[in-house]
mmCIF file of C-alpha atoms in Angstrom:
data_model
loop_
_atom_site.group_PDB
_atom_site.id
_atom_site.type_symbol
_atom_site.label_atom_id
_atom_site.label_comp_id
_atom_site.label_asym_id
_atom_site.label_seq_id
_atom_site.Cartn_x
_atom_site.Cartn_y
_atom_site.Cartn_z
ATOM 1 C CA GLU P 57 20.289 3.847 -31.873
ATOM 2 C CA GLU P 58 21.674 0.560 -30.565
ATOM 3 C CA GLU P 59 19.473 0.748 -27.411
ATOM 4 C CA LEU P 60 16.421 1.292 -29.642
ATOM 5 C CA GLN P 61 17.317 -1.823 -31.722
ATOM 6 C CA THR P 62 17.553 -3.823 -28.590
ATOM 7 C CA VAL P 63 14.213 -2.838 -27.435
ATOM 8 C CA LYS P 64 12.655 -3.575 -30.746
ATOM 9 C CA THR P 65 14.323 -6.920 -30.889
ATOM 10 C CA PHE P 66 12.784 -7.607 -27.339
ATOM 11 C CA VAL P 67 9.302 -6.459 -28.468
ATOM 12 C CA ARG P 68 9.419 -8.672 -31.583
ATOM 13 C CA LYS P 69 10.211 -11.647 -29.397
ATOM 14 C CA LEU P 70 7.219 -10.885 -27.245
ATOM 15 C CA ASN P 71 4.941 -10.235 -30.179
ATOM 16 C CA PRO P 72 6.337 -10.702 -33.702
ATOM 17 C CA GLU P 73 3.280 -9.000 -35.290
ATOM 18 C CA ALA P 74 3.334 -5.980 -33.152
ATOM 19 C CA ARG P 75 3.355 -2.593 -34.942
ATOM 20 C CA ILE P 76 6.308 -0.542 -33.508
ATOM 21 C CA LEU P 77 5.948 3.234 -33.598
ATOM 22 C CA ASN P 78 9.005 5.347 -32.794
ATOM 23 C CA THR P 79 7.896 8.306 -30.639
ATOM 24 C CA ASN P 80 9.202 11.020 -28.325
ATOM 25 C CA HIS P 81 7.561 10.778 -24.923
ATOM 26 C CA SER P 82 4.942 8.427 -26.380
ATOM 27 C CA ARG P 83 3.563 11.261 -28.483
ATOM 28 C CA THR P 84 1.685 9.882 -31.560
ATOM 29 C CA ASP P 85 -1.561 10.488 -33.514
ATOM 30 C CA LEU P 86 -4.530 8.863 -31.715
ATOM 31 C CA GLN P 87 -5.407 7.052 -34.888
ATOM 32 C CA ASN P 88 -2.182 5.188 -34.566
ATOM 33 C CA VAL P 89 -3.251 3.377 -31.366
ATOM 34 C CA VAL P 90 -7.121 3.552 -31.270
ATOM 35 C CA GLY P 91 -9.494 1.598 -33.637
ATOM 36 C CA THR P 92 -6.706 0.059 -35.566
ATOM 37 C CA GLY P 93 -8.335 -3.332 -35.832
ATOM 38 C CA LEU P 94 -4.971 -4.923 -35.098
ATOM 39 C CA TYR P 95 -5.957 -6.867 -31.862
ATOM 40 C CA ASP P 96 -7.001 -10.358 -32.629
ATOM 41 C CA LEU P 97 -8.694 -12.092 -29.710
ATOM 42 C CA ALA P 98 -8.146 -15.594 -31.339
ATOM 43 C CA LYS P 99 -4.436 -15.031 -31.755
ATOM 44 C CA ALA P 100 -4.028 -13.427 -28.290
ATOM 45 C CA SER P 101 -5.704 -16.410 -26.708
ATOM 46 C CA GLN P 102 -3.107 -18.778 -28.100
ATOM 47 C CA LEU P 103 -0.230 -16.914 -26.360
ATOM 48 C CA PRO P 104 1.160 -18.575 -23.245
ATOM 49 C CA GLY P 105 -0.122 -17.114 -19.911
ATOM 50 C CA TRP P 106 -2.575 -14.765 -21.657
ATOM 51 C CA MET P 107 -5.318 -15.377 -18.987
ATOM 52 C CA ASP P 108 -3.023 -15.603 -16.009
ATOM 53 C CA ASP P 109 -3.876 -12.146 -14.756
ATOM 54 C CA VAL P 110 -7.637 -12.761 -15.216
ATOM 55 C CA ASN P 111 -7.629 -16.028 -13.390
ATOM 56 C CA GLY P 112 -5.449 -14.746 -10.660
ATOM 57 C CA ASP P 113 -2.630 -17.236 -11.475
ATOM 58 C CA LYS P 114 -0.066 -14.525 -12.011
ATOM 59 C CA LYS P 115 2.395 -13.686 -9.259
ATOM 60 C CA PRO P 116 2.391 -10.041 -8.399
ATOM 61 C CA GLU P 117 5.500 -7.987 -9.596
ATOM 62 C CA THR P 118 6.312 -7.509 -5.981
ATOM 63 C CA GLU P 119 6.811 -11.179 -5.443
ATOM 64 C CA GLU P 120 8.117 -12.200 -8.858
ATOM 65 C CA TYR P 121 10.740 -9.564 -9.170
ATOM 66 C CA GLY P 122 11.145 -8.431 -5.600
ATOM 67 C CA ILE P 123 9.929 -4.902 -6.330
ATOM 68 C CA SER P 124 8.983 -2.724 -3.412
ATOM 69 C CA SER P 125 7.712 0.858 -3.322
ATOM 70 C CA ILE P 126 7.711 3.706 -0.702
ATOM 71 C CA VAL P 127 5.706 6.959 -0.290
ATOM 72 C CA TYR P 128 7.711 9.996 0.645
ATOM 73 C CA ARG P 129 5.718 12.978 2.167
ATOM 74 C CA ARG P 130 6.874 16.093 3.318
ATOM 75 C CA PHE P 131 5.443 19.645 3.936
ATOM 76 C CA LYS P 132 8.683 21.562 3.249
ATOM 77 C CA PRO P 133 9.586 22.435 -0.341
ATOM 78 C CA PHE P 134 12.667 21.051 -2.202
ATOM 79 C CA ASN P 135 15.496 23.284 -2.967
ATOM 80 C CA PRO P 136 15.202 23.444 -6.810
ATOM 81 C CA LEU P 137 18.991 23.249 -7.253
ATOM 82 C CA LYS P 138 19.388 20.197 -5.151
ATOM 83 C CA LEU P 139 16.427 18.567 -6.787
ATOM 84 C CA ALA P 140 17.888 19.172 -10.354
ATOM 85 C CA GLN P 141 21.201 17.602 -9.080
ATOM 86 C CA LEU P 142 19.287 14.578 -7.605
ATOM 87 C CA LEU P 143 17.683 13.951 -10.937
ATOM 88 C CA SER P 144 20.880 14.682 -13.010
ATOM 89 C CA SER P 145 22.962 11.879 -14.375
ATOM 90 C CA THR P 146 25.311 12.358 -11.496
ATOM 91 C CA GLY P 147 22.575 12.276 -8.833
ATOM 92 C CA LEU P 148 21.026 9.806 -6.524
ATOM 93 C CA PHE P 149 19.255 7.773 -9.273
ATOM 94 C CA ASP P 150 22.521 7.378 -11.110
ATOM 95 C CA ASP P 151 24.242 6.211 -7.839
ATOM 96 C CA HIS P 152 21.445 3.640 -7.371
ATOM 97 C CA LYS P 153 20.507 2.703 -10.989
ATOM 98 C CA ASP P 154 20.497 -0.981 -10.037
ATOM 99 C CA THR P 155 18.111 -0.516 -7.162
ATOM 100 C CA ILE P 156 15.749 2.504 -8.254
ATOM 101 C CA LEU P 157 13.897 1.359 -11.279
ATOM 102 C CA ARG P 158 11.324 4.003 -11.537
ATOM 103 C CA SER P 159 10.056 6.900 -9.607
ATOM 104 C CA LYS P 160 7.087 9.135 -10.024
ATOM 105 C CA GLY P 161 5.262 11.694 -8.051
ATOM 106 C CA PHE P 162 4.616 15.311 -7.375
ATOM 107 C CA VAL P 163 7.083 17.868 -5.968
ATOM 108 C CA TRP P 164 6.900 21.183 -4.180
ATOM 109 C CA ALA P 165 9.764 23.323 -5.295
ATOM 110 C CA ALA P 166 10.845 26.302 -3.137
ATOM 111 C CA ASN P 167 11.099 28.804 -6.134
ATOM 112 C CA ASN P 168 7.434 28.250 -6.976
ATOM 113 C CA HIS P 169 4.977 27.673 -4.279
ATOM 114 C CA ASP P 170 1.816 27.536 -6.436
ATOM 115 C CA THR P 171 2.758 25.039 -9.116
ATOM 116 C CA LYS P 172 2.733 21.333 -8.539
ATOM 117 C CA LEU P 173 5.540 19.627 -10.379
ATOM 118 C CA ALA P 174 5.325 16.151 -11.843
ATOM 119 C CA VAL P 175 8.518 14.293 -11.478
ATOM 120 C CA ALA P 176 9.083 10.836 -13.307
ATOM 121 C CA SER P 177 12.164 8.795 -13.767
ATOM 122 C CA THR P 178 12.866 5.530 -15.503
ATOM 123 C CA GLY P 179 16.349 4.232 -15.527
ATOM 124 C CA PRO P 180 18.673 7.197 -16.306
ATOM 125 C CA ILE P 181 15.892 9.194 -17.944
ATOM 126 C CA SER P 182 14.107 11.768 -15.879
ATOM 127 C CA ASP P 183 11.461 14.322 -16.510
ATOM 128 C CA VAL P 184 10.084 17.274 -14.468
ATOM 129 C CA ARG P 185 7.248 19.436 -15.737
ATOM 130 C CA PRO P 186 4.399 21.649 -14.290
ATOM 131 C CA PHE P 187 1.255 19.743 -13.440
ATOM 132 C CA GLY P 188 -1.391 22.315 -12.400
ATOM 133 C CA TYR P 189 -1.703 23.969 -9.062
ATOM 134 C CA TRP P 190 -1.623 22.702 -5.488
ATOM 135 C CA PHE P 191 -5.213 22.560 -4.020
ATOM 136 C CA VAL P 192 -4.179 24.825 -1.167
ATOM 137 C CA CYS P 193 -3.610 27.518 -4.011
ATOM 138 C CA VAL P 194 -7.061 26.958 -5.491
ATOM 139 C CA PRO P 195 -10.278 28.389 -4.003
ATOM 140 C CA GLN P 196 -11.943 25.516 -2.023
ATOM 141 C CA GLU P 197 -15.228 25.933 -4.097
ATOM 142 C CA GLN P 198 -13.170 24.891 -7.117
ATOM 143 C CA TRP P 199 -11.885 21.529 -5.537
ATOM 144 C CA PRO P 200 -13.174 18.284 -6.938
ATOM 145 C CA ARG P 201 -16.371 17.055 -5.075
ATOM 146 C CA ARG P 202 -15.465 13.447 -4.817
ATOM 147 C CA ASP P 203 -15.682 12.178 -1.308
ATOM 148 C CA ASP P 204 -12.461 10.032 -1.508
ATOM 149 C CA MET P 205 -10.447 13.170 -2.808
ATOM 150 C CA MET P 206 -12.023 15.387 -0.231
ATOM 151 C CA LYS P 207 -11.143 12.887 2.634
ATOM 152 C CA GLU P 208 -7.547 12.731 1.318
ATOM 153 C CA MET P 209 -7.073 16.427 1.008
ATOM 154 C CA ASN P 210 -8.594 17.041 4.545
ATOM 155 C CA MET P 211 -6.147 14.562 6.039
ATOM 156 C CA ILE P 212 -3.166 16.058 4.301
ATOM 157 C CA LEU P 213 -4.311 19.535 5.652
ATOM 158 C CA GLU P 214 -4.725 18.163 9.167
ATOM 159 C CA GLN P 215 -1.371 16.499 9.013
ATOM 160 C CA LYS P 216 0.158 19.788 7.854
ATOM 161 C CA LYS P 217 -1.310 21.620 10.712
ATOM 162 C CA ALA P 218 -0.056 19.101 13.146
ATOM 163 C CA ASP P 219 3.425 19.269 11.782
ATOM 164 C CA ALA P 220 3.554 23.180 12.004
#
């Protein structure tokens, strides 16, 4: 409750007129956020720095805050127990809470080869949930037909063959 109040105070400093909705995993009725008529271009244009992104004047977060990212790829499934420990409050993210701000991605767990798991963490909070099937488990005629996706999938399949 105290942390929630801290966040609300911070949001009020950024935008005193913002309507704040308490949610669980950002779940709310669509009517609460779409077509509300609450955005006022005239007021927004008075805020400092409101056009910095559009004009290209804003520093990227990578420079401004020293944020970096990595991509981890591996063609072996994770041990589900070790993955759970990694994401637990005593795992890697807790040990590195000052350096790992956010993580997200897809995971292959050894106890379920067909299902893609979506993993996300922000600070001490992590979430793992099913996110459909891996393309390799779906008949190729059901794959998306976008050229960029097909190129990426074929590259991954070729890399997997090379690693075998």
